[in-house]
Amino acid sequence: MITGYSLSALILAYLCGSIPTAVWIGQAFYNVDVREYGSGNAGATNTFRVLGKKAGIPVMLLDILKGWTATNLAYFIGVSTTGAYHSIAYTNYALALGVTAVMGHLFPIFAGFRGGKGIATLFGMILAINLSAALLCVIVFVIVLLLTRYVSLSSITAGFTYLIGVTFFYNRYTNNLVVIFGMGICLLILVTHQKNIERLLKGKESKVNLFKRKKATEQV
């Protein structure tokens, strides 16, 4: 049942996801709009590419926090977790809030609806839904990143790892909608990373420099 509280929470989740951390941090501290450089996305990955890790790490952490906070609004509006039915209802509503936050990141009202790819915000959502599966994704992401230095490939691999995790390894903590959500994650990642996948196949994808700051004017 949709109430005024639940509707307000969905709006708040969207506004939370719409906070353009990459744009605001880039403009406030570097006088740079990251959307004008690199891949043109307002996200953590492009911030790493354009401004380096000193800007990229805060953007990534804040984007993760956006997804985690929005998803946990289900708790603050008083959705019950007592009993199997209520636990499923809670998880489903938390998923709705998290997805709304991700949509806010993709189409932020505070930045002319030009956002990022939503991976960090999506991870914050996963972190709130299933901690064990989220940690598995982190391990896979880090391993692939260290081996290849492709953030896009690391994100794609981690996304598919989540689906595998909730389907086969952590299924006692999930319901059918969570698995469907995992499939949706894979589809979203494939859609938002279409150009990255094309560049990966052609061997033209840019690698992130993990140890050195890149100048903002250097395009990738």
Coordinates of C-alpha atoms in Angstrom, one line a residue:
M1 CA 0.0 0.0 0.0
I2 CA 1.4 3.4 -1.1
T3 CA 1.3 6.0 1.7
G4 CA 2.3 9.6 1.9
Y5 CA 5.4 8.5 3.8
S6 CA 6.5 5.9 1.2
L7 CA 5.9 8.3 -1.7
S8 CA 7.9 10.9 0.1
A9 CA 10.7 8.4 0.7
L10 CA 10.8 7.6 -3.1
I11 CA 11.1 11.3 -3.9
L12 CA 13.8 11.7 -1.3
A13 CA 15.6 8.7 -2.7
Y14 CA 15.6 10.2 -6.2
L15 CA 16.9 13.6 -4.8
C16 CA 19.6 11.8 -2.9
G17 CA 20.7 9.9 -6.0
S18 CA 20.6 13.2 -8.0
I19 CA 23.3 14.8 -5.9
P20 CA 26.0 15.2 -8.6
T21 CA 29.1 14.6 -6.4
A22 CA 31.5 14.4 -9.4
V23 CA 30.3 17.6 -10.9
W24 CA 30.2 19.6 -7.6
I25 CA 33.6 18.3 -6.3
G26 CA 35.2 18.9 -9.7
Q27 CA 33.9 22.4 -10.0
A28 CA 34.4 23.4 -6.3
F29 CA 38.0 22.1 -5.9
Y30 CA 39.4 21.9 -9.5
N31 CA 37.3 24.4 -11.4
V32 CA 36.6 21.5 -13.8
D33 CA 33.3 20.0 -15.0
V34 CA 34.3 16.3 -15.5
R35 CA 31.5 15.9 -18.0
E36 CA 33.6 18.0 -20.5
Y37 CA 36.5 15.6 -20.3
G38 CA 37.2 11.9 -20.6
S39 CA 34.1 9.8 -21.2
G40 CA 31.8 12.7 -20.4
N41 CA 30.1 10.9 -17.5
A42 CA 29.5 12.5 -14.1
G43 CA 30.7 9.6 -12.1
A44 CA 33.5 8.2 -10.0
T45 CA 35.2 6.4 -12.9
N46 CA 35.5 9.5 -15.0
T47 CA 36.6 11.5 -12.0
F48 CA 39.4 9.1 -11.5
R49 CA 40.4 9.4 -15.1
V50 CA 40.2 13.2 -15.3
L51 CA 41.2 14.4 -11.8
G52 CA 43.0 11.5 -10.3
K53 CA 42.4 9.5 -7.1
K54 CA 42.3 12.5 -4.7
A55 CA 39.1 13.5 -6.3
G56 CA 38.0 10.1 -7.5
I57 CA 38.0 8.4 -4.1
P58 CA 35.7 11.0 -2.3
V59 CA 33.3 11.0 -5.3
M60 CA 33.2 7.2 -5.2
L61 CA 32.6 7.0 -1.5
L62 CA 29.9 9.7 -1.6
D63 CA 28.2 8.0 -4.5
I64 CA 28.2 4.7 -2.6
L65 CA 26.7 6.5 0.4
K66 CA 23.9 7.9 -1.8
G67 CA 22.8 4.4 -2.7
W68 CA 23.2 3.0 0.8
T69 CA 21.3 5.9 2.4
A70 CA 18.4 5.9 -0.1
T71 CA 17.9 2.1 0.2
N72 CA 17.9 2.3 4.0
L73 CA 15.1 4.9 4.0
A74 CA 12.8 1.8 4.1
Y75 CA 13.9 1.4 7.7
F76 CA 13.4 5.0 8.7
I77 CA 9.8 5.1 7.3
G78 CA 9.0 2.1 9.5
V79 CA 8.6 -0.8 7.1
S80 CA 8.4 -3.9 9.3
T81 CA 10.9 -6.6 9.1
T82 CA 9.1 -9.0 11.5
G83 CA 8.1 -12.3 10.0
A84 CA 8.8 -13.8 6.5
Y85 CA 6.2 -11.7 4.7
H86 CA 7.2 -8.4 6.2
S87 CA 10.9 -9.2 5.6
I88 CA 10.2 -9.7 1.9
A89 CA 8.1 -6.6 1.8
Y90 CA 10.9 -4.6 3.4
T91 CA 13.5 -5.9 0.9
N92 CA 11.2 -5.2 -2.0
Y93 CA 10.6 -1.6 -0.9
A94 CA 14.3 -1.1 -0.2
L95 CA 15.0 -2.3 -3.7
A96 CA 12.5 0.3 -5.0
L97 CA 14.2 3.0 -3.1
G98 CA 17.6 2.0 -4.2
V99 CA 16.6 1.8 -7.9
T100 CA 15.0 5.2 -7.6
A101 CA 18.3 6.6 -6.2
V102 CA 20.2 5.0 -9.1
M103 CA 17.8 6.6 -11.6
G104 CA 18.5 9.9 -9.8
H105 CA 22.3 9.4 -10.4
L106 CA 21.7 8.5 -14.1
F107 CA 19.3 11.5 -14.6
P108 CA 20.1 14.0 -11.8
I109 CA 17.7 16.9 -11.6
F110 CA 20.5 19.0 -10.0
A111 CA 22.8 18.6 -13.0
G112 CA 20.6 19.0 -16.1
F113 CA 19.8 15.3 -16.1
R114 CA 23.4 14.5 -17.3
G115 CA 24.7 11.9 -14.8
G116 CA 27.0 9.0 -14.6
K117 CA 26.6 5.3 -15.1
G118 CA 25.4 4.6 -11.5
I119 CA 27.9 1.8 -10.6
A120 CA 29.0 3.3 -7.3
T121 CA 25.4 4.2 -6.3
L122 CA 24.3 0.8 -7.4
F123 CA 27.0 -0.8 -5.2
G124 CA 25.7 1.3 -2.2
M125 CA 22.3 -0.2 -2.8
I126 CA 23.7 -3.7 -3.0
L127 CA 25.6 -3.1 0.2
A128 CA 22.4 -2.2 2.0
I129 CA 20.5 -5.2 0.5
N130 CA 23.0 -8.0 0.8
L131 CA 26.3 -7.3 2.6
S132 CA 27.8 -10.7 1.8
A133 CA 27.1 -10.5 -2.0
A134 CA 28.4 -6.9 -2.0
L135 CA 31.7 -7.9 -0.4
L136 CA 32.1 -10.6 -3.0
C137 CA 31.6 -8.0 -5.7
V138 CA 34.2 -5.8 -4.2
I139 CA 36.8 -8.7 -4.1
V140 CA 36.1 -9.5 -7.8
F141 CA 36.2 -5.8 -8.8
V142 CA 39.5 -5.1 -7.1
I143 CA 41.1 -8.3 -8.5
V144 CA 40.0 -7.5 -12.1
L145 CA 41.0 -3.8 -11.7
L146 CA 44.5 -4.7 -10.4
L147 CA 45.0 -7.2 -13.2
T148 CA 43.7 -5.2 -16.1
R149 CA 43.4 -1.5 -14.9
Y150 CA 40.0 -1.4 -16.8
V151 CA 37.4 0.1 -14.5
S152 CA 34.7 -0.7 -17.0
L153 CA 35.6 -4.4 -17.2
S154 CA 35.9 -4.5 -13.4
S155 CA 32.4 -3.0 -13.0
I156 CA 30.9 -5.4 -15.6
T157 CA 32.5 -8.4 -13.9
A158 CA 31.4 -7.3 -10.5
G159 CA 27.8 -6.8 -11.6
F160 CA 27.5 -10.3 -13.0
T161 CA 29.2 -11.6 -9.8
Y162 CA 26.3 -10.1 -7.8
L163 CA 23.8 -12.1 -9.9
I164 CA 25.7 -15.3 -9.4
G165 CA 26.2 -14.6 -5.7
V166 CA 22.5 -14.0 -4.9
T167 CA 21.4 -16.9 -7.1
F168 CA 23.7 -19.7 -6.0
F169 CA 25.6 -18.7 -2.8
Y170 CA 23.5 -16.3 -0.8
N171 CA 20.0 -17.3 -1.9
R172 CA 18.7 -18.0 1.6
Y173 CA 18.8 -14.2 2.2
T174 CA 17.0 -13.4 -1.0
N175 CA 13.6 -13.7 -2.8
N176 CA 12.7 -13.9 -6.4
L177 CA 12.6 -10.1 -6.8
V178 CA 16.2 -9.8 -5.6
V179 CA 17.3 -12.3 -8.3
I180 CA 15.3 -10.4 -10.9
F181 CA 17.0 -7.3 -9.7
G182 CA 20.3 -9.0 -10.2
M183 CA 19.4 -9.7 -13.8
G184 CA 18.3 -6.0 -14.1
I185 CA 21.8 -5.0 -12.8
C186 CA 23.4 -7.0 -15.6
L187 CA 21.2 -5.5 -18.2
L188 CA 21.8 -2.0 -16.9
I189 CA 25.5 -2.4 -16.9
L190 CA 25.5 -3.8 -20.4
V191 CA 23.4 -0.9 -21.7
T192 CA 25.4 1.9 -19.9
H193 CA 28.7 0.3 -20.8
Q194 CA 28.0 -0.4 -24.4
K195 CA 30.6 2.0 -25.7
N196 CA 33.1 0.6 -23.2
I197 CA 32.5 -2.9 -24.4
E198 CA 33.0 -1.9 -28.0
R199 CA 36.3 -0.2 -27.0
L200 CA 37.4 -3.3 -25.0
L201 CA 36.7 -5.6 -27.9
K202 CA 38.8 -3.2 -30.2
G203 CA 41.5 -2.9 -27.6
K204 CA 41.0 0.9 -27.4
E205 CA 39.5 1.2 -23.8
S206 CA 41.4 3.6 -21.6
K207 CA 43.1 2.2 -18.5
V208 CA 42.9 4.0 -15.2
N209 CA 46.1 5.2 -13.6
L210 CA 46.0 3.9 -10.0
F211 CA 49.0 5.7 -8.7
K212 CA 49.4 8.9 -10.6
R213 CA 47.3 12.1 -10.9
K214 CA 46.2 12.8 -14.4
K215 CA 45.8 16.4 -15.6
A216 CA 42.3 17.5 -16.1
T217 CA 42.9 18.7 -19.6
E218 CA 44.1 15.3 -20.8
Q219 CA 41.4 13.5 -22.6
V220 CA 41.0 9.8 -22.7

